[in-house]
PDB file of C-alpha atoms in Angstrom:
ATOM      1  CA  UNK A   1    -100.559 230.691-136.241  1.00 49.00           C
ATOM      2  CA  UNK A   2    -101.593 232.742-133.071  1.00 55.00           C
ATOM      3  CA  UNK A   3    -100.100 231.458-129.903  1.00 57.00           C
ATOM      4  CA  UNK A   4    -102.057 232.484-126.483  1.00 67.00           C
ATOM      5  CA  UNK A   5    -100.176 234.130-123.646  1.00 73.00           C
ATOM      6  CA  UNK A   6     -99.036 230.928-121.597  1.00 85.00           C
ATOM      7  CA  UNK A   7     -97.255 229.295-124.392  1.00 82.00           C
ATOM      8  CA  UNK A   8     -95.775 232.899-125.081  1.00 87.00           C
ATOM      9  CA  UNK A   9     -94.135 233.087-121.508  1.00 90.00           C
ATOM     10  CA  UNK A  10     -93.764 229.137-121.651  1.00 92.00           C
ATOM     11  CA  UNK A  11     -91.401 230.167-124.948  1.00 92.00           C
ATOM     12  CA  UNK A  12     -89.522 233.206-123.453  1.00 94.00           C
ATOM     13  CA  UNK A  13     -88.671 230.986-120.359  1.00 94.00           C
ATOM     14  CA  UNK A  14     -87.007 228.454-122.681  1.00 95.00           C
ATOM     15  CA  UNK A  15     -84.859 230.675-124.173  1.00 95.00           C
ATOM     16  CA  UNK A  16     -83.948 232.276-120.615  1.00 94.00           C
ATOM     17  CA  UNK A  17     -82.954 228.584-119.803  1.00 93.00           C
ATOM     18  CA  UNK A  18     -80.965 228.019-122.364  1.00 94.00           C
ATOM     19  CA  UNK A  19     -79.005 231.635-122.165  1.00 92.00           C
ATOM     20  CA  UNK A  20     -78.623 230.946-118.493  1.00 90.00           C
ATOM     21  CA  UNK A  21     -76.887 227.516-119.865  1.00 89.00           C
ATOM     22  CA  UNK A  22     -74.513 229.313-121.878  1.00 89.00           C
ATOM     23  CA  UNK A  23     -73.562 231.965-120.004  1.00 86.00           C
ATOM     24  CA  UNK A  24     -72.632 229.137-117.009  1.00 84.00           C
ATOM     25  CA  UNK A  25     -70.804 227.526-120.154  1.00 82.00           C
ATOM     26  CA  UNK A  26     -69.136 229.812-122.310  1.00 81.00           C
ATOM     27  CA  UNK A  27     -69.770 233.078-120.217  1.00 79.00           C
ATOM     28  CA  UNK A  28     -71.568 236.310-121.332  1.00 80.00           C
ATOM     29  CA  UNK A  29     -68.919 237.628-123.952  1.00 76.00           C
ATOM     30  CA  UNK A  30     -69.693 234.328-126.060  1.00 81.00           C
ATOM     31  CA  UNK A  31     -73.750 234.740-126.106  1.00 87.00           C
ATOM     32  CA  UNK A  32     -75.071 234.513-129.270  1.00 91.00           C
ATOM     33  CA  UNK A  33     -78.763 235.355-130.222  1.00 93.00           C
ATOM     34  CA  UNK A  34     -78.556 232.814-133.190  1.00 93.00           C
ATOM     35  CA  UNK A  35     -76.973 229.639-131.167  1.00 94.00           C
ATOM     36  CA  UNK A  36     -79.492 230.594-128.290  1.00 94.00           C
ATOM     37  CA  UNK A  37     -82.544 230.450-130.176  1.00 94.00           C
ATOM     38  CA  UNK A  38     -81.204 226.978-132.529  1.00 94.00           C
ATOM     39  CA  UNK A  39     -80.140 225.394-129.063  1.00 93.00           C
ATOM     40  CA  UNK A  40     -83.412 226.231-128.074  1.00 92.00           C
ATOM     41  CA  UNK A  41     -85.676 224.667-131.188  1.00 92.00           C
ATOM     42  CA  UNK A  42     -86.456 228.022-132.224  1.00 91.00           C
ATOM     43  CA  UNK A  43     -85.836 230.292-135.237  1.00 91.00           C
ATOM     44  CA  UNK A  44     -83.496 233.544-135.190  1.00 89.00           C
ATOM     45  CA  UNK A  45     -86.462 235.960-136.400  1.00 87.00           C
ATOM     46  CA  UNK A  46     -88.248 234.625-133.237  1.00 89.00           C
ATOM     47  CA  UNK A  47     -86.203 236.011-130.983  1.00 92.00           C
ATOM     48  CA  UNK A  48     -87.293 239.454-131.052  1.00 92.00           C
ATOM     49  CA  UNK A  49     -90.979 238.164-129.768  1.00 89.00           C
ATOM     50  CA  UNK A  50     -90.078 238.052-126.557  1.00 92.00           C
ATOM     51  CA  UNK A  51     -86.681 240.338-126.524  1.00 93.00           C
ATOM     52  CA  UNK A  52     -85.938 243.736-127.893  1.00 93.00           C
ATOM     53  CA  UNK A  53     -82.261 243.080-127.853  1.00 92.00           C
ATOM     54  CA  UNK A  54     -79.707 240.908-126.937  1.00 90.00           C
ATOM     55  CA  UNK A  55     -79.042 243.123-123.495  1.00 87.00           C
ATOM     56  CA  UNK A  56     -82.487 243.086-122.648  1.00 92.00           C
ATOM     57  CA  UNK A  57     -82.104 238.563-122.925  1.00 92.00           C
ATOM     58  CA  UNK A  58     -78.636 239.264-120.557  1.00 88.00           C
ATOM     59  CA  UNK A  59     -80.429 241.427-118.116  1.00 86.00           C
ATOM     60  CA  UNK A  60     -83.319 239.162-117.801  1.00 91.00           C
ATOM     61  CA  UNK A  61     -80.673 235.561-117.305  1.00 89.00           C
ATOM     62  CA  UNK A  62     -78.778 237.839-114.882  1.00 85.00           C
ATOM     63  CA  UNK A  63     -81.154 238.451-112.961  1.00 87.00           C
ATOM     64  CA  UNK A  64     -83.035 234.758-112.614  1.00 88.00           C
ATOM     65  CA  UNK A  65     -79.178 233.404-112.285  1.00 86.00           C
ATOM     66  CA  UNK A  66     -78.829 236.145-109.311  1.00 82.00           C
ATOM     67  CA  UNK A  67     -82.381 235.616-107.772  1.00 87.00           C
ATOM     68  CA  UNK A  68     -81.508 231.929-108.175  1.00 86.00           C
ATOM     69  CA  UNK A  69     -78.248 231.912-106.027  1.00 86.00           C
ATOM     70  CA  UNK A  70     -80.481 233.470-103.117  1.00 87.00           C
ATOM     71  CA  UNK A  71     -83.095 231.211-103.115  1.00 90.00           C
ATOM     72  CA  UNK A  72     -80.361 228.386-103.204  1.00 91.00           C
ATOM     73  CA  UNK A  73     -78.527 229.435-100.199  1.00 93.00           C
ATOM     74  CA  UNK A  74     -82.525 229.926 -98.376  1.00 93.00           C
ATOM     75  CA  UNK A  75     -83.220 226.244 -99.439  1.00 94.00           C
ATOM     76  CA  UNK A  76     -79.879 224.912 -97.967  1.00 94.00           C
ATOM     77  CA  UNK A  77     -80.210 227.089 -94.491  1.00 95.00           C
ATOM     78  CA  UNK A  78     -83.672 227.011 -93.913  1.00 95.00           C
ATOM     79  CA  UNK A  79     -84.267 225.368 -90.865  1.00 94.00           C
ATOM     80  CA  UNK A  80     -81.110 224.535 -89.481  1.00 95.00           C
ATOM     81  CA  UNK A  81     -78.982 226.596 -86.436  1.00 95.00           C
ATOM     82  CA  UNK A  82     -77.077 229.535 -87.733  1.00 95.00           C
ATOM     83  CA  UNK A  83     -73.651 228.317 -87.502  1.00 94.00           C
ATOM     84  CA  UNK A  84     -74.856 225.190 -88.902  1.00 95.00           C
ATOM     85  CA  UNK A  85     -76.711 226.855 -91.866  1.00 95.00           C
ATOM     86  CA  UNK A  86     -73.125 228.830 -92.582  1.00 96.00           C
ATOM     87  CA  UNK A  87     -71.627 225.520 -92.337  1.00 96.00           C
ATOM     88  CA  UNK A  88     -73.705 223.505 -94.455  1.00 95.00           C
ATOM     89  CA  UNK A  89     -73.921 226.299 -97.299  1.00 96.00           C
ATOM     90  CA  UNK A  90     -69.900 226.637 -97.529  1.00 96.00           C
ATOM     91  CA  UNK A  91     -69.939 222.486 -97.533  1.00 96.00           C
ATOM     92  CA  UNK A  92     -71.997 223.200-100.588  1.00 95.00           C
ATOM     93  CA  UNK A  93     -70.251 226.126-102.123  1.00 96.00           C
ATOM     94  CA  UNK A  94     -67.007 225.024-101.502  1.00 97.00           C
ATOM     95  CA  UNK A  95     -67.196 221.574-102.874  1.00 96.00           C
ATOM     96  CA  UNK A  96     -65.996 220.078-106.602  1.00 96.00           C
ATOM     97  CA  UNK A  97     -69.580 219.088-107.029  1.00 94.00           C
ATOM     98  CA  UNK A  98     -69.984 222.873-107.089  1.00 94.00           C
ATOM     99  CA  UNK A  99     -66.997 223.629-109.221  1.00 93.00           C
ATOM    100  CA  UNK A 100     -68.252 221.127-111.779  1.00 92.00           C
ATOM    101  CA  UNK A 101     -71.937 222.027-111.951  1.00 87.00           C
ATOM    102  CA  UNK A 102     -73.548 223.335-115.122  1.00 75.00           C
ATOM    103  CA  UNK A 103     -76.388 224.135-114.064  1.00 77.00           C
ATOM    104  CA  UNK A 104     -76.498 226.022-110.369  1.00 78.00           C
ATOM    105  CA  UNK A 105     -72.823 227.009-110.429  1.00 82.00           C
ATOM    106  CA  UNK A 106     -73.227 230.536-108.745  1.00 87.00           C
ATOM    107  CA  UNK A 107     -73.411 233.490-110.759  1.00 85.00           C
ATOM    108  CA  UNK A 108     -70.574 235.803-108.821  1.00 89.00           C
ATOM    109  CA  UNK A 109     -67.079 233.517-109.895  1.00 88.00           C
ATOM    110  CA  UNK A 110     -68.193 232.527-113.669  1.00 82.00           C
ATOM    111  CA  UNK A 111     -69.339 236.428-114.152  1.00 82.00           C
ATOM    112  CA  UNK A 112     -66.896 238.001-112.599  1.00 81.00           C
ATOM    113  CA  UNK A 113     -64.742 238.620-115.651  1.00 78.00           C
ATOM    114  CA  UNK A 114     -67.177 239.815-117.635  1.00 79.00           C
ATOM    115  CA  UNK A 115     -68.166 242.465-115.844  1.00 79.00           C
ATOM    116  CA  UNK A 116     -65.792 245.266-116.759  1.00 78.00           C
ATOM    117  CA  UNK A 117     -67.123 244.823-120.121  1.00 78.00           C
ATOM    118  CA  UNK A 118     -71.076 245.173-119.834  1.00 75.00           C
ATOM    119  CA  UNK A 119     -73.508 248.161-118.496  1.00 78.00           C
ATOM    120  CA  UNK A 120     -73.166 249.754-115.251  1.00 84.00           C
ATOM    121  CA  UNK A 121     -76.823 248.798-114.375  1.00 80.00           C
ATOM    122  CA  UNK A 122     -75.704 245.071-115.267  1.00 78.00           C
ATOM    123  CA  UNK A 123     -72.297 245.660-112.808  1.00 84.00           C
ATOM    124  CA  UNK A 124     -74.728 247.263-110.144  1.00 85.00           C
ATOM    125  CA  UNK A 125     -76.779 244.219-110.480  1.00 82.00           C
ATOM    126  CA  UNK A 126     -73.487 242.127-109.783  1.00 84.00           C
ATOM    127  CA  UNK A 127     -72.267 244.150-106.508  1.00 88.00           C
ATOM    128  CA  UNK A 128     -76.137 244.004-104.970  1.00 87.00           C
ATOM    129  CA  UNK A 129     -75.702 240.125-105.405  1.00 86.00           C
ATOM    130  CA  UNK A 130     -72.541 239.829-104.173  1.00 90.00           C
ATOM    131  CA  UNK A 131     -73.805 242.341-101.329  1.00 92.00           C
ATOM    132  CA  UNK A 132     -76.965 240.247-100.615  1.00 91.00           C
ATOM    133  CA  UNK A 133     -74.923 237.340-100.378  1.00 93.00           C
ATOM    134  CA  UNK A 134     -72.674 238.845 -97.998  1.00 95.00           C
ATOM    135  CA  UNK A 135     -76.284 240.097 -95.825  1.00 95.00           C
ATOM    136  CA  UNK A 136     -77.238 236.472 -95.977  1.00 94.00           C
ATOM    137  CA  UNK A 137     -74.716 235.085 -94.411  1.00 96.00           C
ATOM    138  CA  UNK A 138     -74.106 238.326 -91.401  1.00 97.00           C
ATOM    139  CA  UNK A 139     -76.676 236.759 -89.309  1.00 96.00           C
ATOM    140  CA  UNK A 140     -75.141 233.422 -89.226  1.00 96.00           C
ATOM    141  CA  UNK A 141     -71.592 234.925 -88.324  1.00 97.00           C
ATOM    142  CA  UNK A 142     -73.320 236.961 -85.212  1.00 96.00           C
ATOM    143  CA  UNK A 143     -74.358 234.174 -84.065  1.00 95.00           C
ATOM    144  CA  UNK A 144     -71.021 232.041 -83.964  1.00 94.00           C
ATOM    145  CA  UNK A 145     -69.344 235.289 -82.668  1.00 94.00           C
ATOM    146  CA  UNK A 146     -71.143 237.455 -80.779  1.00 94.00           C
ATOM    147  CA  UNK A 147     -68.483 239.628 -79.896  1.00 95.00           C
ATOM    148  CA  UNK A 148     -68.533 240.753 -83.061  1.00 95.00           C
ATOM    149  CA  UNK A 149     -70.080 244.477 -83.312  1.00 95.00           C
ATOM    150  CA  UNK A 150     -72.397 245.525 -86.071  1.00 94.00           C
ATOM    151  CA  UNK A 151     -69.725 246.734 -88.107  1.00 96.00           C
ATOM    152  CA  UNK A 152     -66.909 243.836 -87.671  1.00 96.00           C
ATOM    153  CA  UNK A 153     -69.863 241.471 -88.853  1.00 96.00           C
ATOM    154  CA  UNK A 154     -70.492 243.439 -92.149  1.00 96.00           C
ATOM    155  CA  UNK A 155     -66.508 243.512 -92.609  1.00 97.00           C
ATOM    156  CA  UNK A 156     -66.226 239.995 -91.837  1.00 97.00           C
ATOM    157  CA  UNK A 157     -69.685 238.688 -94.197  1.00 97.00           C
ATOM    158  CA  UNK A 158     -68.107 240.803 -97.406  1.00 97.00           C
ATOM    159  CA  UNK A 159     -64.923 239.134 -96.495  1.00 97.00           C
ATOM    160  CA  UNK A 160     -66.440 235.685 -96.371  1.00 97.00           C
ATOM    161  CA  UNK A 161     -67.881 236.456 -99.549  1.00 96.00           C
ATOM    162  CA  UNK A 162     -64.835 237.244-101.448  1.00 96.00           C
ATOM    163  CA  UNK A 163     -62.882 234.488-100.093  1.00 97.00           C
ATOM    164  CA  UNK A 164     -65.270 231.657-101.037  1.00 97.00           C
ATOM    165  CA  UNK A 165     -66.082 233.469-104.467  1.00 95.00           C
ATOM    166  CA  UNK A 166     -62.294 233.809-105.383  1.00 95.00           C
ATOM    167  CA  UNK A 167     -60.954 230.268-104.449  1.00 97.00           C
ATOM    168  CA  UNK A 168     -64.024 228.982-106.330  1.00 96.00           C
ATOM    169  CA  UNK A 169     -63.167 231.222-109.230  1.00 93.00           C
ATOM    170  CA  UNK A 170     -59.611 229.936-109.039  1.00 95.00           C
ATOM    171  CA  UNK A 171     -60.556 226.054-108.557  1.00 96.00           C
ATOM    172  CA  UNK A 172     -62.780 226.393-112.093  1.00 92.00           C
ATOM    173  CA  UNK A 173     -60.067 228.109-113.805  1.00 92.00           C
ATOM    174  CA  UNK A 174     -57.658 225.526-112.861  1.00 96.00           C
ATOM    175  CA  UNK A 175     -60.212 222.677-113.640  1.00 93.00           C
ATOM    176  CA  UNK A 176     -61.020 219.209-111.687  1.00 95.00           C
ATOM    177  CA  UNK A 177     -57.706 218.409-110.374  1.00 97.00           C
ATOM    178  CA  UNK A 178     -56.101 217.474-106.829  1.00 97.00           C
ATOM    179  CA  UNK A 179     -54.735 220.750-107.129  1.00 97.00           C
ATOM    180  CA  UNK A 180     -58.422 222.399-107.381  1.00 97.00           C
ATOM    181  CA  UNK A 181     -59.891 220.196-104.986  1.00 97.00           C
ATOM    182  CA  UNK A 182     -56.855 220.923-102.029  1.00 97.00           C
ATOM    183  CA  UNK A 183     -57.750 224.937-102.876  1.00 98.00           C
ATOM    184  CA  UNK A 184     -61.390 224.277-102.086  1.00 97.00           C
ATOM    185  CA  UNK A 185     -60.709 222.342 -99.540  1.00 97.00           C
ATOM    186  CA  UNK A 186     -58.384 225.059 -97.483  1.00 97.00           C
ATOM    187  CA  UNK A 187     -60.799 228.209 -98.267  1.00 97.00           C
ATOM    188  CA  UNK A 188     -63.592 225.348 -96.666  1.00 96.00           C
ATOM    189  CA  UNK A 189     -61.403 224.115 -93.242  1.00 96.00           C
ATOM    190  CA  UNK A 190     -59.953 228.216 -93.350  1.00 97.00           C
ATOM    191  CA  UNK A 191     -63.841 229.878 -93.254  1.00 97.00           C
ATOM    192  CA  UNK A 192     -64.837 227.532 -90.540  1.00 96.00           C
ATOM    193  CA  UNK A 193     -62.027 227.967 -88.363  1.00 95.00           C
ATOM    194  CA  UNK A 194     -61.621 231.662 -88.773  1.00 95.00           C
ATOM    195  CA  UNK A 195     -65.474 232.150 -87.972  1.00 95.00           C
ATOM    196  CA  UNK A 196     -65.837 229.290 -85.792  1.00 94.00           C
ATOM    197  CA  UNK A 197     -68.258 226.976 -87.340  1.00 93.00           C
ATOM    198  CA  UNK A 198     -68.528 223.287 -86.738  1.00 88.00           C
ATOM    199  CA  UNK A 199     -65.894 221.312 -88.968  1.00 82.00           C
ATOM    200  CA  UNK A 200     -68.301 219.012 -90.670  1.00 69.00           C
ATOM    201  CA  UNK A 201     -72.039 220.248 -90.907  1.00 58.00           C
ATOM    202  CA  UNK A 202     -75.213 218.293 -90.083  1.00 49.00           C
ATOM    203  CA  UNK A 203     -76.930 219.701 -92.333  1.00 44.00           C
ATOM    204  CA  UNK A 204     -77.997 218.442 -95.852  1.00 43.00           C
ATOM    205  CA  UNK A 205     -76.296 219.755 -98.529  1.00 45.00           C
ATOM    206  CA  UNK A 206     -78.724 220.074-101.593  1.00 47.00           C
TER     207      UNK A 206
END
């Protein structure tokens, strides 16, 4: 049977969506073409329609899971004052619900220690999210301390960045405890004090 081009890409996109799924799940060492493909209805032989290998399949997840996480953090922020924005996103990214998700956790923590183990391109991909991330969020710091110079606000946005990624990393690996929840909890109250952003946020969190 000949399929036209829309179900084709209609196809390829459920197997991306799936893949995403179990790298959030099981991370990237534990990818499998076969359990892809059977979680996804399909067969095995199939696979190669719409993949050459199973790095091309990682490089394409990576990078919706990574374009993902930016438009995430545009949908929270857009619209709201800068602090506010900052505020509202770390409500969100700091939060169990968060920690817990399956489906939008952020890329950066449940990748992280997979890294060392894949292609430089695929690590390169990793530090220009992790960068953009830290970009993202520069303009909101400015603006809840001015005095910051150019390059205090880069220092400050990468540090932002590594704090929030590492005590969400650590809250997963410990799991859905009191223990996890106090962790996100401090890095939250912490990164608004330190940067001086309102304590609780008026914006929605989504």
């Amino acid at each position: 049977m000949r399929y036209d081009a829309e179900h084709k890409a209609r196809t390829r996109q459920k197997v991306l969506t799936v893949a995403k799924q179990a790298i959030r799940q099981n991370g990237l060492a534990n990818l499998g073409v076969a359990a892809v493909m059977k979680d996804a209805g399909l067969t095995h032989g199939g696979f190669y329609a719409h993949f050459p290998s199973r790095d091309a399949l990682i490089d394409a997840a990576l990078e919706e899971m990574l374009e993902g996480a930016k438009a995430r953090f545009q949908r929270i922020t857009d619209g709201l004052p800068l602090p506010v924005a900052l505020s509202t996103y770390l409500d969100m990214y700091l939060s169990a619900g968060h920690r817990d998700s399956g489906t939008f956790l952020c890329p950066l923590p449940i990748l992280s220690t997979d890294m060392t183990r894949l292609e430089p391109a695929q690590r390169a991909a990793y530090a220009v999210t992790a960068d953009r991330l830290a970009s993202l969020m520069r303009p909101m710091i400015e603006a809840a301390d001015p005095s910051l110079d150019p390059e205090e606000a880069v220092l400050v946005s990468r540090s932002v960045v590594s704090e929030a990624v590492g005590a969400l990393s650590l809250a997963r690996a410990i799991g859905p405890t009191e223990q996890s929840d106090a962790i996100l909890d401090a890095s939250r109250t912490a990164l608004k004090r330190r940067l001086g952003l309102p304590a609780v946020a008026t914006g929605a969190v989504q």
